[in-house]
XYZ file of C-alpha atoms in Angstrom:
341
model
C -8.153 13.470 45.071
C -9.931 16.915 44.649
C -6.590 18.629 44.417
C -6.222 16.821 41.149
C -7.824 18.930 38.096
C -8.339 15.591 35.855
C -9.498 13.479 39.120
C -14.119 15.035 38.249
C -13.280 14.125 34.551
C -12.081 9.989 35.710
C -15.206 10.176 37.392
C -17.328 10.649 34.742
C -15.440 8.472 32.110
C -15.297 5.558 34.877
C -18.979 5.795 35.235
C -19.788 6.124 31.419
C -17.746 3.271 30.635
C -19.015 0.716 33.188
C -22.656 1.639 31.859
C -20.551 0.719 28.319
C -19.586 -2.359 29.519
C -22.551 -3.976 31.119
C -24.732 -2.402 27.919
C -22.644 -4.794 25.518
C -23.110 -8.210 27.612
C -24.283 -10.690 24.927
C -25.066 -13.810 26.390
C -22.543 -16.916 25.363
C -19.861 -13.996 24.153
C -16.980 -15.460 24.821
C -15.226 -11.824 25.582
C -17.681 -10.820 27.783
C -15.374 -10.829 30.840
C -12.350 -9.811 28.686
C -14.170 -6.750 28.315
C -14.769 -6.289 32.238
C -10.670 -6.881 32.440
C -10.033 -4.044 29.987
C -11.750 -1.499 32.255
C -10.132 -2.863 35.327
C -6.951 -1.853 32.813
C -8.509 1.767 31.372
C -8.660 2.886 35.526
C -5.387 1.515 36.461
C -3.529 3.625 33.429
C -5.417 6.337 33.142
C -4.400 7.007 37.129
C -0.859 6.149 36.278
C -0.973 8.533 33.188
C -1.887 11.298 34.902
C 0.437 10.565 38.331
C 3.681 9.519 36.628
C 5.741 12.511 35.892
C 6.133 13.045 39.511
C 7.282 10.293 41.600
C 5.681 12.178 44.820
C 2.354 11.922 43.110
C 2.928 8.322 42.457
C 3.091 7.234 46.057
C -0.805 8.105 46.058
C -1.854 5.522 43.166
C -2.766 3.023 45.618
C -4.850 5.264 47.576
C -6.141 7.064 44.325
C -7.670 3.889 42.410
C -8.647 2.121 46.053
C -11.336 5.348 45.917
C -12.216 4.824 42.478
C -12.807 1.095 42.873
C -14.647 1.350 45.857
C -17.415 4.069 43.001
C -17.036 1.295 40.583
C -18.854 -1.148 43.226
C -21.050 1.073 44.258
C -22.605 2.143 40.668
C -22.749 -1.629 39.738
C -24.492 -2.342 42.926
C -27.115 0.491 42.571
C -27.337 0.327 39.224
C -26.680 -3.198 37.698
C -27.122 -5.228 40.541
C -29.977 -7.521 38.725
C -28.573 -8.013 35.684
C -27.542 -11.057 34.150
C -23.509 -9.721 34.325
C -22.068 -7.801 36.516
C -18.515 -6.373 36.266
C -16.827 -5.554 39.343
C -12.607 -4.242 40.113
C -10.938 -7.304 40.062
C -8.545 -7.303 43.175
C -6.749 -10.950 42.394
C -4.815 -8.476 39.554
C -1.320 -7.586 40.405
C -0.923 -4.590 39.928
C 2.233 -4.018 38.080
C 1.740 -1.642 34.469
C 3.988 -4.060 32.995
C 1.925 -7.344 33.938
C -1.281 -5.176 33.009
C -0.218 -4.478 30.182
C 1.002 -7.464 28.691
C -2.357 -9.489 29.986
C -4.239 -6.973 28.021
C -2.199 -7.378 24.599
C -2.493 -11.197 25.373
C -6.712 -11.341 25.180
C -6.754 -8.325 22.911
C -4.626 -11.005 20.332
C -7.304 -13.550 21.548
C -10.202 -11.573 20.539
C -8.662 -10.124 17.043
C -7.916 -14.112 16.317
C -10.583 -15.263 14.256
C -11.118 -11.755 12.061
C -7.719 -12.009 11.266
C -7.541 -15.700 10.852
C -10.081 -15.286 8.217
C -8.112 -12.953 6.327
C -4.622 -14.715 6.730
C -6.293 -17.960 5.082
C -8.155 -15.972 2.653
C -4.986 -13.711 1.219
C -2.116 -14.894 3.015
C 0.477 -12.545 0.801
C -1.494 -9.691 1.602
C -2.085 -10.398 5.183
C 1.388 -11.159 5.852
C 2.458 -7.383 4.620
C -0.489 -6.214 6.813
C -0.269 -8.191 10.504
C 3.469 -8.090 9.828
C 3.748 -5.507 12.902
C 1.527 -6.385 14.815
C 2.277 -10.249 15.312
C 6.334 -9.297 15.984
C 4.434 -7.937 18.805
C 1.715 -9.983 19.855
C 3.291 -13.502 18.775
C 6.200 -13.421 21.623
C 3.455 -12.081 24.286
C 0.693 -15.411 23.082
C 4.114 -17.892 23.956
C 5.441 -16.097 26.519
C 2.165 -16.377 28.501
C -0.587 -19.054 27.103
C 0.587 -21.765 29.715
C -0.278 -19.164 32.661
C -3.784 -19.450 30.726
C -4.018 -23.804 32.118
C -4.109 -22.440 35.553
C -7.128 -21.805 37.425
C -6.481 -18.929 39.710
C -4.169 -16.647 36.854
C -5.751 -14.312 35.229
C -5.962 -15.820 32.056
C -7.433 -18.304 32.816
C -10.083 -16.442 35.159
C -10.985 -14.181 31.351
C -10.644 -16.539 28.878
C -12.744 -19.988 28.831
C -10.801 -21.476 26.084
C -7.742 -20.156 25.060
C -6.347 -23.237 22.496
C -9.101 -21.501 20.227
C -6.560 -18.532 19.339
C -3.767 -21.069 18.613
C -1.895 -18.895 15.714
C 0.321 -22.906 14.880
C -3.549 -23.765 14.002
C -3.726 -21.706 11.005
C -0.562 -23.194 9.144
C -2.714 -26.332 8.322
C -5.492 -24.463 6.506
C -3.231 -22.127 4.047
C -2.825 -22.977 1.311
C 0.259 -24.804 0.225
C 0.877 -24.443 -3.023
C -0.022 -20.190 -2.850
C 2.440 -20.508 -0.223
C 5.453 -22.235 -2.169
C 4.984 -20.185 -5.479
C 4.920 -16.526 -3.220
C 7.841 -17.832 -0.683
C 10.770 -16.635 -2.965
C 9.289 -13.574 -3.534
C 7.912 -12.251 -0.306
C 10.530 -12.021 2.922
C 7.325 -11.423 4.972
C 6.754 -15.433 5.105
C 10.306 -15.966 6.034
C 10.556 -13.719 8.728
C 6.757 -14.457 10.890
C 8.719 -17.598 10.654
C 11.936 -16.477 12.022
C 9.287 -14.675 14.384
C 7.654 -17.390 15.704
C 11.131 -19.037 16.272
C 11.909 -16.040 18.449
C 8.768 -16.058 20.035
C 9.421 -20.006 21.432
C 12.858 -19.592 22.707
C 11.346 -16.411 24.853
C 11.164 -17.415 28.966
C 7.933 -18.433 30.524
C 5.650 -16.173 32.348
C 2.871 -16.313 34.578
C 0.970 -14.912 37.686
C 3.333 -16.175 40.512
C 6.701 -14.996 38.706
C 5.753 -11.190 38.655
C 4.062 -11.792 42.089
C 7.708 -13.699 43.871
C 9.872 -11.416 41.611
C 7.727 -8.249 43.490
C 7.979 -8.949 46.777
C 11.536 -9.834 46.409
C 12.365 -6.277 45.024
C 9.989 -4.896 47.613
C 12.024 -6.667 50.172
C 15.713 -5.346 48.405
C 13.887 -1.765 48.219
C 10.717 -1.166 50.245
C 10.610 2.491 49.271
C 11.057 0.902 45.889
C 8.247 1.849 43.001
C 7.042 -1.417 41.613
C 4.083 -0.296 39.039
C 6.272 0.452 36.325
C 9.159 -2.357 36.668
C 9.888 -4.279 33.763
C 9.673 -7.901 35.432
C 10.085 -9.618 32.048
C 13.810 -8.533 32.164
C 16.485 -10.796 34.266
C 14.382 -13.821 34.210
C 17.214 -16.014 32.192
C 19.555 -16.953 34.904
C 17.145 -16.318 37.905
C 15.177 -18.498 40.408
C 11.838 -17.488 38.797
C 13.347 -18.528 35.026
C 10.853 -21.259 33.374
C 12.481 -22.200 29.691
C 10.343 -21.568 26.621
C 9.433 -23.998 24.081
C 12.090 -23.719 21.992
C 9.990 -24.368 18.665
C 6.808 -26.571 18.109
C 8.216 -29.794 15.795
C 5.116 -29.790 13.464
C 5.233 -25.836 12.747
C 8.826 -26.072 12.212
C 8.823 -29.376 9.566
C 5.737 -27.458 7.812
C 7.878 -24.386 7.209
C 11.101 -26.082 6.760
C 9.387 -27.626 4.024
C 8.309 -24.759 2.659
C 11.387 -23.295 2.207
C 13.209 -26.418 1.013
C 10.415 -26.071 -2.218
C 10.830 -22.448 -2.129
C 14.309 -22.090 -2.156
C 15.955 -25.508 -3.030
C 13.268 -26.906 -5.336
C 11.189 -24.351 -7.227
C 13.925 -22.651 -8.962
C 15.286 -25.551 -10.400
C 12.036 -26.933 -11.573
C 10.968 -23.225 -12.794
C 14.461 -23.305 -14.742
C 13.998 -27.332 -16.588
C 10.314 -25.722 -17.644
C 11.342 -22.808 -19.110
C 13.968 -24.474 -21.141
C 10.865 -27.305 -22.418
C 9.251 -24.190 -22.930
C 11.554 -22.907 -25.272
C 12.173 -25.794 -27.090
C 8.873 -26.141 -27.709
C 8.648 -22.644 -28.655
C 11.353 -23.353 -31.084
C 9.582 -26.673 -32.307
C 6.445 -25.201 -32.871
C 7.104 -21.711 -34.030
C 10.180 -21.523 -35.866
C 11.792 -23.221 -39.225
C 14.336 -24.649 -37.852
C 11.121 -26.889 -35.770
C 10.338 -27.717 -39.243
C 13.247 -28.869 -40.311
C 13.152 -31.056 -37.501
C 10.230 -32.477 -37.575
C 10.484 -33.321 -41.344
C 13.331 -35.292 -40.711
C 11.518 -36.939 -38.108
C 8.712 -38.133 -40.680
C 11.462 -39.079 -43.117
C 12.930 -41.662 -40.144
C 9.185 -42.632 -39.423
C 8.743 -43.577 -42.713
C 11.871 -45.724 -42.914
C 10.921 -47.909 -39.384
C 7.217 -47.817 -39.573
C 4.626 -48.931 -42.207
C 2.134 -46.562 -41.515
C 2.430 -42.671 -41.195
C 0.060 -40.387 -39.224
C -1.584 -38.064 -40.537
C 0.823 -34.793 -39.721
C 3.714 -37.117 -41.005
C 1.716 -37.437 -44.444
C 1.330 -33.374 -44.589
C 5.176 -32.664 -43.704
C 6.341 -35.384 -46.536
C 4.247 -34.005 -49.364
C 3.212 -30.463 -48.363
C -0.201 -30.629 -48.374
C -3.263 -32.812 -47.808
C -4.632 -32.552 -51.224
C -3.426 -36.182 -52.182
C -5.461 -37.217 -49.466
C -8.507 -35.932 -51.129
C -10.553 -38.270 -53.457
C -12.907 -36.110 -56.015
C -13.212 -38.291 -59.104
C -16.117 -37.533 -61.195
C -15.556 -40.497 -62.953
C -18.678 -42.263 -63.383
C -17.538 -45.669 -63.762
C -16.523 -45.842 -60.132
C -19.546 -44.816 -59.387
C -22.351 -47.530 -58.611
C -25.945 -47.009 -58.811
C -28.081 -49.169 -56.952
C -31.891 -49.698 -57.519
C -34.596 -50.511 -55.051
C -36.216 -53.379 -55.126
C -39.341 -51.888 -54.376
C -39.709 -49.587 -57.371
C-alpha cells in the first residue's frame, strides 16, 4: 500500500471515523448498526475510488481493504473493546459496489422514513414537489429488496430489527383525503409517485443469494473476470436467479384509483353543477332580473297560500312600513289602575 499517495490519508479517516461511530451509540437507536454498515461501505468505496481508473490497480482491492480491515479490528479491540457496542468489518458482505451500494440506499431510505413521513402527512403538495427525486430512486430499491430484509442471515435483516416500520404503502392511510382529491387535478406530482410505485412493484426480486449464485457463475464464465463493479440487477428477467415482483399492492392501488376517479371523473363535474348554482344565485340575489323573479314568486304565493312570510310581504308592497303600528290614538289605548293605590 505505501506506493499509494492517498493510502496515510485512508488511514487516518478510517480511524477518525470508527472513533465517530462508536462516539454516537445511543442505546435502543434503532440505526445503531446501520451506522456500523455505512463505514463497512465508506472503506470499501473509498478503496475502489481511488483504484478504479486502472484495472491493474484494481486486482489489489482485495488485498488493499483485507489490510485495512484487519486496523479496523485492531483499533476497536485496543480502543473500544469494553464498550457497550462495538463495530467491527463485516465479512458476511458480498462484496460487489453494486450490491453495496444498493444495501446502503435501502437503510439510508429506512432511516430518512419517519422525518420525511412527517412532512409528507403534514404538506403532502409540497412534499410531493420536494421527495419527487429522491423516491423515483429509493421507491424501486425499498421493493426490489425489503423481502431479502425476512431473512435471517441477509444483510438486511442482520442491520435492521424491523423493517415493516419504513413501509412507504403505510403513509397513504394517514393523508389526508380530501387535500388529496381537491390538489390531484392540479399537481402531476401525485399521479406520477403513483405511476412510480407501479414501476417500483413490477421490478424483479433481489436478495443476498442472487448476487452471490449470479457471481460465482460469472466468475466461473470469466475467472480473470472483475466482479466489484458488475451490474447484477441487469439480466435477471429471463434467468435462473429471476424471482417476480409484486406486481402492485391491491389496497394502494384501489386507494389511488379512487383518487383519481374523484379527481379526474368526479370533481370537475361537481365543480362545474356548483358554479352554475353559484351563478344563479348570484343572479337571484344580486341582480333585477332576481327581483323580478322573486316578485312573481310572492304574487303565486299569495294566490296558493293564506299566509305570506315576511320577505313575501316586503316584495308585494315595497316596504315594511304597513307593518308598523304607531297610532297615537288614545282611545286604543287602555289604562289600567292598581288595585293597591
Amino acid at each position: 500500500m505505501a506506493r499509494y499517495q492517498w493510502s496515510q490519508d485512508l488511514y487516518n479517516k478510517l480511524s477518525r471515523n470508527i472513533k465517530l461511530v462508536h462516539d454516537r451509540f445511543v442505546e435502543g437507536d434503532e440505526f445503531n448498526k446501520k451506522r456500523c454498515y455505512d463505514l463497512n461501505f465508506w472503506l470499501y468505496n473509498e478503496v475502489y475510488k481511488n483504484l478504479q481508473s486502472s484495472e491493474n490497480d484494481l486486482v489489489h482491492f482485495n488485498e488493499i481493504t483485507t489490510k485495512l480491515k484487519g486496523v479496523w479490528k485492531n483499533i476497536v479491540d485496543n480502543a473500544f473493546k469494553n464498550n457497550d457496542y462495538e463495530c467491527y468489518p463485516d465479512e458476511k458482505l458480498l462484496v460487489n459496489m453494486g450490491f453495496l451500494q444498493e444495501i446502503k440506499d435501502l437503510f439510508d431510505f429506512y432511516e430518512d422514513f419517519n422525518e420525511m413521513k412527517k412532512e409528507i402527512i403534514a404538506n403532502t403538495y409540497k412534499s410531493c414537489f420536494k421527495y419527487s427525486d429522491y423516491l423515483k430512486q429509493r421507491i424501486p430499491v425499498y421493493y426490489t429488496w425489503r423481502d431479502s430484509c425476512k431473512v435471517e442471515d441477509f444483510a438486511c435483516k442482520r442491520y435492521i430489527d424491523d423493517y415493516m416500520k419504513y413501509r412507504p404503502a403505510g403513509i397513504v392511510p394517514e393523508l389526508s383525503y380530501f387535500t388529496v382529491i381537491l390538489t390531484y387535478p392540479g399537481n402531476p406530482c401525485y399521479s406520477s409517485v403513483y405511476d412510480l410505485f407501479v414501476y417500483a412493484k413490477e421490478q424483479p426480486k433481489r436478495n443476498d443469494d442472487i448476487y452471490r449464485r449470479k457471481m460465482e457463475k460469472l466468475a466461473k464464465e470469466n475467472p480473470r473476470g472483475n466482479l466489484l463493479s458488475t451490474d447484477m440487477g441487469e439480466g435477471l428477467r429471463g434467468s435462473e436467479f429471476f424471482i417476480p415482483g409484486d406486481h402492485d399492492d391491491y389496497w394502494l392501488r384501489l386507494r389511488w384509483d379512487i383518487y383519481k376517479y374523484i379527481a379526474y371523473d368526479l370533481s370537475p363535474p361537481m365543480l362545474g353543477i356548483a358554479g352554475v348554482f353559484l351563478i344563479l344565485y348570484a343572479f337571484y340575489k344580486f341582480t333585477p332580473l332576481g327581483k323580478v323573479f322573486k316578485h312573481t314568486r310572492a304574487k303565486v304565493r299569495r294566490r296558493i297560500q293564506p299566509n305570506l312570510n315576511y320577505e313575501d310581504i316586503v316584495l308585494l308592497y315595497g316596504s315594511d312600513e304597513s307593518l308598523a303600528s304607531s297610532s297615537d290614538d288614545s282611545s286604543y289605548n287602555i289604562s289600567y289602575a292598581s288595585s293597591l293605590s
